[in-house]
Short mmCIF file of C-alpha atoms in Angstrom, two decimals:
data_model
loop_
_atom_site.label_atom_id
_atom_site.label_comp_id
_atom_site.label_asym_id
_atom_site.label_seq_id
_atom_site.Cartn_x
_atom_site.Cartn_y
_atom_site.Cartn_z
CA MET A 745 -44.48 11.73 -3.67
CA ASN A 746 -44.17 8.77 -1.34
CA THR A 747 -41.95 9.40 1.62
CA ILE A 748 -39.02 7.05 1.84
CA ALA A 749 -38.96 5.28 5.19
CA GLU A 750 -36.00 5.85 7.45
CA PRO A 751 -33.91 2.74 8.16
CA GLU A 752 -34.71 1.30 11.56
CA THR A 753 -31.42 2.46 13.03
CA LEU A 754 -29.04 5.23 12.11
CA PRO A 755 -25.27 5.23 12.46
CA SER A 756 -23.56 7.59 14.84
CA ASP A 757 -22.93 11.14 13.72
CA SER A 758 -19.25 10.37 13.42
CA LEU A 759 -19.07 8.25 10.29
CA GLY A 760 -15.61 6.79 10.59
CA VAL A 761 -14.58 4.31 7.96
CA SER A 762 -14.96 1.26 10.22
CA ALA A 763 -18.37 2.38 11.44
CA ALA A 764 -19.49 3.16 7.90
CA GLN A 765 -18.28 -0.24 6.68
CA ALA A 766 -20.15 -2.02 9.46
CA ARG A 767 -23.26 0.01 8.73
CA SER A 768 -22.94 -0.79 5.02
CA THR A 769 -23.04 -4.50 5.82
CA GLU A 770 -26.29 -3.95 7.73
CA LEU A 771 -27.69 -1.87 4.89
CA GLU A 772 -27.00 -4.55 2.31
CA GLU A 773 -29.09 -6.96 4.35
CA LEU A 774 -31.89 -4.40 4.66
CA ILE A 775 -31.78 -3.79 0.92
CA ARG A 776 -32.18 -7.49 0.23
CA LYS A 777 -35.16 -7.68 2.60
CA ASP A 778 -36.95 -4.49 1.56
CA PRO A 779 -35.36 -2.50 -1.26
CA GLY A 780 -38.43 -0.28 -1.55
CA GLN A 781 -37.60 1.59 1.66
CA PHE A 782 -34.50 3.10 0.08
CA ARG A 783 -33.95 5.97 -2.31
CA VAL A 784 -30.44 6.48 -3.71
CA LEU A 785 -28.82 9.61 -5.09
CA THR A 786 -25.70 9.14 -7.15
CA GLY A 787 -24.18 10.69 -10.24
CA ASP A 788 -21.23 12.05 -12.17
CA ARG A 789 -19.78 15.32 -13.41
CA PRO A 790 -19.87 15.59 -17.23
CA THR A 791 -16.17 16.17 -17.74
CA GLY A 792 -15.43 13.36 -20.19
CA GLN A 793 -16.25 9.79 -21.10
CA LEU A 794 -16.65 7.20 -18.36
CA HIS A 795 -14.06 4.45 -18.14
CA LEU A 796 -13.52 1.02 -16.64
CA GLY A 797 -12.53 2.52 -13.30
CA HIS A 798 -15.94 4.19 -13.13
CA TYR A 799 -17.68 1.04 -14.29
CA PHE A 800 -16.25 -1.35 -11.72
CA GLY A 801 -16.08 1.37 -9.07
CA THR A 802 -19.65 2.71 -9.16
CA LEU A 803 -21.64 2.12 -12.34
CA HIS A 804 -21.97 -1.63 -11.96
CA ASN A 805 -23.24 -1.13 -8.41
CA ARG A 806 -25.91 1.35 -9.54
CA VAL A 807 -27.37 -1.17 -11.93
CA ARG A 808 -27.26 -3.82 -9.18
CA LEU A 809 -29.20 -1.60 -6.77
CA GLN A 810 -31.69 -0.61 -9.46
CA ASN A 811 -32.32 -4.24 -10.35
CA LEU A 812 -32.85 -5.10 -6.69
CA GLY A 813 -35.70 -2.58 -6.61
CA VAL A 814 -34.04 0.45 -5.00
CA GLU A 815 -35.34 3.78 -6.33
CA MET A 816 -32.50 5.58 -8.09
CA PHE A 817 -31.85 9.24 -8.85
CA VAL A 818 -28.81 9.78 -11.08
CA VAL A 819 -27.64 13.39 -11.33
CA ILE A 820 -25.48 14.65 -14.16
CA ALA A 821 -23.87 17.42 -12.15
CA ASP A 822 -23.23 19.96 -14.89
CA TYR A 823 -23.04 22.98 -12.55
CA GLN A 824 -20.38 21.22 -10.50
CA VAL A 825 -18.07 21.04 -13.49
CA LEU A 826 -17.24 24.65 -12.65
CA THR A 827 -15.90 23.83 -9.18
CA ASP A 828 -12.38 23.22 -10.49
CA ARG A 829 -12.54 24.58 -14.05
CA ASP A 830 -12.76 28.06 -15.50
CA VAL A 831 -15.27 26.98 -18.13
CA ALA A 832 -17.49 23.97 -18.76
CA SER A 833 -16.24 22.97 -22.20
CA ASN A 834 -18.15 20.61 -24.53
CA LEU A 835 -20.86 20.33 -21.91
CA THR A 836 -23.66 19.20 -24.20
CA GLY A 837 -21.50 16.51 -25.74
CA TYR A 838 -20.29 15.19 -22.41
CA VAL A 839 -23.83 15.12 -20.99
CA GLU A 840 -25.01 13.03 -23.93
CA GLU A 841 -21.99 10.74 -23.57
CA LEU A 842 -22.93 10.09 -19.94
CA VAL A 843 -26.50 9.25 -20.90
CA LEU A 844 -25.17 6.88 -23.56
CA ASP A 845 -22.94 5.15 -21.03
CA TYR A 846 -25.79 4.88 -18.50
CA LEU A 847 -28.18 3.30 -20.99
CA ALA A 848 -25.51 0.97 -22.38
CA ILE A 849 -24.62 -0.51 -18.99
CA GLY A 850 -28.26 -1.08 -18.07
CA VAL A 851 -29.50 1.99 -16.22
CA ASP A 852 -33.22 1.91 -17.01
CA PRO A 853 -34.80 5.38 -17.29
CA ALA A 854 -38.16 3.83 -16.39
CA ARG A 855 -36.76 2.81 -13.00
CA SER A 856 -33.96 5.34 -12.49
CA THR A 857 -34.41 9.10 -12.84
CA ILE A 858 -31.57 10.54 -14.93
CA PHE A 859 -31.47 14.34 -14.74
CA THR A 860 -29.19 17.33 -15.10
CA HIS A 861 -28.29 19.63 -12.25
CA SER A 862 -29.06 22.85 -14.05
CA ALA A 863 -32.56 21.72 -15.09
CA VAL A 864 -33.90 21.59 -11.52
CA PRO A 865 -34.21 25.15 -10.13
CA ALA A 866 -35.75 24.10 -6.81
CA LEU A 867 -32.81 21.80 -6.09
CA ASN A 868 -30.34 24.63 -6.52
CA GLN A 869 -32.52 26.98 -4.49
CA LEU A 870 -31.97 24.75 -1.46
CA LEU A 871 -28.34 25.82 -1.47
CA LEU A 872 -29.08 29.15 0.23
CA PRO A 873 -30.82 27.89 3.38
CA PHE A 874 -28.36 25.01 3.56
CA LEU A 875 -25.39 27.39 3.53
CA SER A 876 -26.90 29.20 6.50
CA LEU A 877 -26.63 26.00 8.51
CA VAL A 878 -22.86 25.51 8.16
CA SER A 879 -19.89 27.69 9.01
CA THR A 880 -17.14 28.76 6.65
CA ALA A 881 -14.72 26.84 8.88
CA GLU A 882 -16.71 23.63 8.40
CA LEU A 883 -16.65 24.10 4.64
CA SER A 884 -12.98 25.00 4.38
CA ARG A 885 -11.71 22.13 6.53
CA ASN A 886 -13.58 19.48 4.58
CA PRO A 887 -10.76 17.14 3.51
CA THR A 888 -12.29 16.46 0.10
CA VAL A 889 -12.50 20.18 -0.61
CA LYS A 890 -8.89 20.59 0.50
CA ASP A 891 -7.80 17.86 -1.89
CA GLU A 892 -9.82 19.31 -4.75
CA ILE A 893 -8.32 22.75 -4.12
CA ALA A 894 -4.82 21.26 -4.12
CA HIS A 895 -5.47 19.65 -7.52
CA SER A 896 -7.50 22.50 -8.96
CA ARG A 897 -6.82 23.61 -12.52
CA GLN A 898 -7.79 27.17 -11.68
CA SER A 899 -5.35 29.95 -10.89
CA SER A 900 -7.51 30.88 -7.91
CA VAL A 901 -10.26 29.06 -6.03
CA SER A 902 -13.83 30.21 -6.64
CA GLY A 903 -16.54 30.46 -4.03
CA LEU A 904 -18.26 27.52 -5.73
CA MET A 905 -15.44 25.26 -4.58
CA PHE A 906 -16.16 26.08 -0.94
CA THR A 907 -19.90 25.65 -1.35
CA TYR A 908 -19.47 22.32 -3.15
CA PRO A 909 -20.28 20.19 -0.05
CA ALA A 910 -23.46 22.19 0.61
CA HIS A 911 -24.45 21.91 -3.05
CA GLN A 912 -23.89 18.18 -2.87
CA ALA A 913 -26.14 18.12 0.19
CA ALA A 914 -28.85 19.78 -1.91
CA ASP A 915 -28.36 17.10 -4.58
CA ILE A 916 -28.93 14.39 -2.00
CA LEU A 917 -31.67 15.97 0.11
CA PHE A 918 -33.87 17.46 -2.62
CA CYS A 919 -35.21 13.97 -3.33
CA LYS A 920 -34.89 12.89 0.31
CA ALA A 921 -32.40 10.18 -0.57
CA ASN A 922 -31.61 8.06 2.46
CA LEU A 923 -28.80 6.04 0.89
CA VAL A 924 -25.73 7.30 -0.96
CA PRO A 925 -23.13 4.93 -2.43
CA VAL A 926 -19.74 6.52 -1.78
CA GLY A 927 -16.07 5.77 -1.59
CA ARG A 928 -14.17 6.30 1.65
CA ASP A 929 -12.90 9.67 0.44
CA GLN A 930 -16.47 10.94 0.11
CA LEU A 931 -17.48 10.20 3.71
CA PRO A 932 -16.73 13.78 4.88
CA HIS A 933 -19.07 15.16 2.21
CA LEU A 934 -21.85 12.85 3.31
CA GLU A 935 -21.25 13.66 6.96
CA LEU A 936 -21.77 17.35 6.19
CA THR A 937 -25.02 16.44 4.39
CA ARG A 938 -26.16 14.59 7.51
CA THR A 939 -25.21 17.63 9.60
CA ILE A 940 -27.21 19.96 7.37
CA ALA A 941 -30.25 17.66 7.48
CA ARG A 942 -30.07 17.39 11.25
CA ARG A 943 -29.63 21.13 11.78
CA PHE A 944 -32.49 21.99 9.44
CA ASN A 945 -34.77 19.54 11.25
CA ASP A 946 -33.73 20.94 14.63
CA ARG A 947 -34.12 24.58 13.60
CA TYR A 948 -37.22 24.40 11.43
CA GLY A 949 -38.75 20.97 11.81
CA ALA A 950 -40.88 21.68 14.88
CA GLY A 951 -40.47 18.11 16.04
CA THR A 952 -40.74 16.50 12.61
CA ALA A 953 -37.96 15.36 10.31
CA VAL A 954 -38.19 17.34 7.08
CA PHE A 955 -35.07 15.59 5.79
CA PRO A 956 -33.64 12.13 6.42
CA GLN A 957 -30.04 11.77 7.53
CA PRO A 958 -28.73 9.67 4.65
CA ASP A 959 -26.56 6.64 5.17
CA ALA A 960 -23.34 5.90 3.33
CA LEU A 961 -23.25 2.66 1.40
CA LEU A 962 -19.57 1.84 1.16
CA SER A 963 -18.61 -0.58 -1.56
CA ASN A 964 -15.56 -2.77 -1.81
CA ALA A 965 -14.93 -1.27 -5.21
CA PRO A 966 -11.61 -2.36 -6.66
CA LEU A 967 -8.93 0.22 -7.38
CA LEU A 968 -7.86 -0.01 -11.01
CA LEU A 969 -4.74 1.85 -12.06
CA GLY A 970 -4.46 3.61 -15.37
CA THR A 971 -2.30 2.23 -18.16
CA ASP A 972 0.59 4.42 -16.95
CA GLY A 973 0.47 2.97 -13.44
CA THR A 974 -1.10 6.07 -11.86
CA LYS A 975 -4.72 6.71 -10.84
CA MET A 976 -7.09 6.05 -13.71
CA SER A 977 -8.42 9.43 -14.79
CA LYS A 978 -10.33 11.03 -17.65
CA SER A 979 -7.84 13.88 -17.80
CA ARG A 980 -4.64 11.80 -17.81
CA GLY A 981 -5.35 9.86 -20.98
CA ASN A 982 -4.60 6.60 -19.18
CA ALA A 983 -8.08 5.10 -19.08
CA ILE A 984 -10.00 2.62 -21.19
CA THR A 985 -13.34 4.28 -21.81
CA LEU A 986 -16.59 2.41 -22.25
CA ALA A 987 -16.81 4.06 -25.66
CA ALA A 988 -13.44 2.73 -26.85
CA ASP A 989 -13.55 0.12 -29.58
CA ALA A 990 -11.73 -3.21 -29.50
CA ASP A 991 -8.70 -1.95 -31.43
CA GLU A 992 -8.22 1.09 -29.22
CA THR A 993 -8.57 -1.10 -26.15
CA ALA A 994 -5.89 -3.46 -27.46
CA ARG A 995 -3.57 -0.54 -28.19
CA LEU A 996 -4.00 0.96 -24.72
CA ILE A 997 -3.43 -2.33 -22.94
CA LYS A 998 -0.41 -3.15 -25.12
CA GLY A 999 1.18 0.09 -23.94
CA ALA A 1000 0.29 -0.45 -20.29
CA LYS A 1001 3.09 -0.24 -17.75
CA THR A 1002 4.23 -3.52 -16.17
CA ASP A 1003 7.60 -4.44 -14.66
CA SER A 1004 10.77 -6.37 -15.49
CA GLU A 1005 9.88 -9.62 -13.69
CA ARG A 1006 8.77 -12.27 -16.18
CA HIS A 1007 6.79 -14.58 -13.88
CA ILE A 1008 3.32 -13.11 -13.39
CA THR A 1009 2.06 -12.94 -9.79
CA TYR A 1010 -0.66 -11.03 -8.02
CA ASP A 1011 1.03 -8.80 -5.45
CA PRO A 1012 -0.61 -5.34 -5.22
CA ALA A 1013 1.93 -4.06 -2.69
CA THR A 1014 5.09 -4.70 -4.70
CA ARG A 1015 3.75 -5.17 -8.25
CA PRO A 1016 0.90 -2.65 -8.50
CA GLU A 1017 0.83 -2.30 -12.30
CA VAL A 1018 0.86 -6.04 -13.01
CA SER A 1019 -1.65 -6.64 -10.23
CA SER A 1020 -4.03 -3.99 -11.57
CA LEU A 1021 -4.03 -5.68 -14.98
CA LEU A 1022 -4.66 -9.05 -13.35
CA LEU A 1023 -7.51 -7.55 -11.36
CA LEU A 1024 -9.06 -6.07 -14.49
CA ALA A 1025 -8.97 -9.42 -16.28
CA ALA A 1026 -10.37 -11.16 -13.21
CA LEU A 1027 -13.28 -8.71 -12.89
CA CYS A 1028 -14.17 -9.24 -16.54
CA GLN A 1029 -13.92 -13.03 -16.30
CA GLY A 1030 -15.56 -13.54 -12.91
CA ARG A 1031 -12.41 -15.07 -11.45
CA THR A 1032 -9.84 -14.10 -8.85
CA PRO A 1033 -6.62 -12.28 -9.80
CA GLU A 1034 -4.65 -15.17 -8.35
CA GLN A 1035 -6.35 -17.59 -10.73
CA VAL A 1036 -5.53 -15.41 -13.71
CA ALA A 1037 -1.92 -15.06 -12.57
CA ALA A 1038 -1.52 -18.81 -12.08
CA GLU A 1039 -2.79 -19.44 -15.59
CA ILE A 1040 -0.28 -17.03 -17.14
CA GLY A 1041 2.68 -17.91 -14.90
CA ALA A 1042 6.02 -17.66 -16.66
CA GLU A 1043 4.59 -16.54 -20.02
CA GLY A 1044 5.29 -12.95 -19.08
CA ALA A 1045 3.84 -9.51 -19.66
CA ALA A 1046 2.94 -10.10 -23.31
CA ALA A 1047 0.70 -13.03 -22.36
CA LEU A 1048 -0.77 -10.99 -19.51
CA LYS A 1049 -1.70 -8.17 -21.87
CA ARG A 1050 -3.23 -10.59 -24.37
CA THR A 1051 -5.33 -12.11 -21.60
CA VAL A 1052 -6.47 -8.71 -20.36
CA THR A 1053 -7.28 -7.49 -23.86
CA GLU A 1054 -9.39 -10.55 -24.64
CA ALA A 1055 -11.17 -10.38 -21.28
CA VAL A 1056 -11.99 -6.68 -21.54
CA ASN A 1057 -13.14 -6.82 -25.14
CA GLU A 1058 -15.33 -9.84 -24.52
CA TYR A 1059 -16.86 -8.27 -21.42
CA LEU A 1060 -17.49 -4.89 -23.05
CA ALA A 1061 -18.77 -6.26 -26.37
CA PRO A 1062 -22.49 -6.27 -25.42
CA ILE A 1063 -22.18 -2.89 -23.67
CA ARG A 1064 -20.50 -1.41 -26.73
CA ALA A 1065 -23.14 -2.88 -29.03
CA ARG A 1066 -25.93 -1.31 -26.98
CA ARG A 1067 -24.03 1.96 -26.83
CA ALA A 1068 -23.62 2.06 -30.61
CA GLU A 1069 -27.33 1.36 -31.05
CA TYR A 1070 -28.37 4.15 -28.66
CA ALA A 1071 -25.91 6.54 -30.30
CA GLN A 1072 -27.88 6.29 -33.53
CA ASP A 1073 -30.85 8.04 -31.91
CA ARG A 1074 -29.70 11.25 -30.22
CA ALA A 1075 -33.32 12.38 -29.98
CA HIS A 1076 -33.94 9.46 -27.64
CA LEU A 1077 -31.10 10.60 -25.37
CA ARG A 1078 -32.64 14.05 -25.13
CA GLN A 1079 -36.04 12.50 -24.43
CA VAL A 1080 -34.56 10.46 -21.58
CA LEU A 1081 -33.17 13.67 -20.11
CA ARG A 1082 -36.39 15.62 -20.60
CA GLU A 1083 -38.44 12.97 -18.85
CA GLY A 1084 -35.89 12.58 -16.06
CA ASN A 1085 -35.66 16.35 -15.61
CA GLU A 1086 -39.45 16.58 -15.37
CA ARG A 1087 -39.58 13.93 -12.66
CA ALA A 1088 -36.74 15.55 -10.73
CA VAL A 1089 -38.35 18.99 -11.00
CA ALA A 1090 -41.63 17.64 -9.63
CA VAL A 1091 -39.87 16.06 -6.66
CA ALA A 1092 -37.73 19.14 -5.99
CA ASP A 1093 -40.74 21.47 -6.14
CA VAL A 1094 -42.51 19.45 -3.45
CA THR A 1095 -39.41 19.47 -1.25
CA LEU A 1096 -38.87 23.21 -1.67
CA ALA A 1097 -42.52 23.83 -0.75
CA GLU A 1098 -41.99 21.81 2.43
CA VAL A 1099 -38.86 23.83 3.19
CA ARG A 1100 -40.72 27.11 2.70
CA THR A 1101 -43.50 25.94 4.97
CA ALA A 1102 -41.03 24.87 7.64
CA MET A 1103 -39.21 28.21 7.37
CA ASN A 1104 -42.50 30.15 7.34
CA SER A 1105 -41.54 31.78 4.06
CA HIS A 1106 -44.73 31.36 2.03
CA TYR A 1107 -45.93 34.78 0.90
#
């Protein structure tokens, strides 16, 4: 396996939002100049179908990076479904749905390695030495873990919830990813990954860096609200999925929450629901929300919803067509996973061998 070169400079250990945003601007320039020096790890939990919030938030960016020439590893984190659920229901179906969505939007399995968490034993084996490098206090005070615990569906919190940041570090470091696209709320997770990499190198590296300290690539991903005006979510039934057909999309948008003011304006602070719909139409049409609002003007919410429906259905039409075509060949989906799993296993086995050598645990 070729070693991915470290970026010329690394951000400070304290990845505040402003520092991470500044670093992301630098990284975008480095990606344009030499995409081959970067390896990205990204992925999703198979807990339901992906929706427009996922698409404009992360999926579109993955395809962009892939097409620029960045090496991509996309994990379907099936083990991590259990962090906040008692059982992983309909797992096989959800995994296949994710693969369908990935292929439909343009993730190319020849250029991006799509794999499942549970299929890579060496990746998961990294969890044990990684846990030895962090304290229980560091795990428990992670703000993302705190939030996930607060919104957990379980009656009690499992140990897996607390180890989630270390497991995510294994996801990132098994392939020596040096770039991770994240939202601001995921920065603490990535900072713990950087801490684990640094501590492993210090303790076992003998002057060499076994693991890179991965950078965060912050995006200016738009925040799209669900049709009920709250956060768009698989579990809330307020999202337009990539798998939805044109009629279902029209029905969902027709029932979307707006407000009582007839004249349509883009004002996210005081008119969040109307503004989210305007933003969705604008993203699909390649315009600004203000331009969409000016075009609708005094025609009201009904005209707004018609505009959004037409924009979304037109934008998603080719994605849906590709998705329907791929859905006809489930054997191909499984083949994509088999090949991706094989590549991920080969990479993870090499990394685990390096870890065993560094830890002097070859017997």
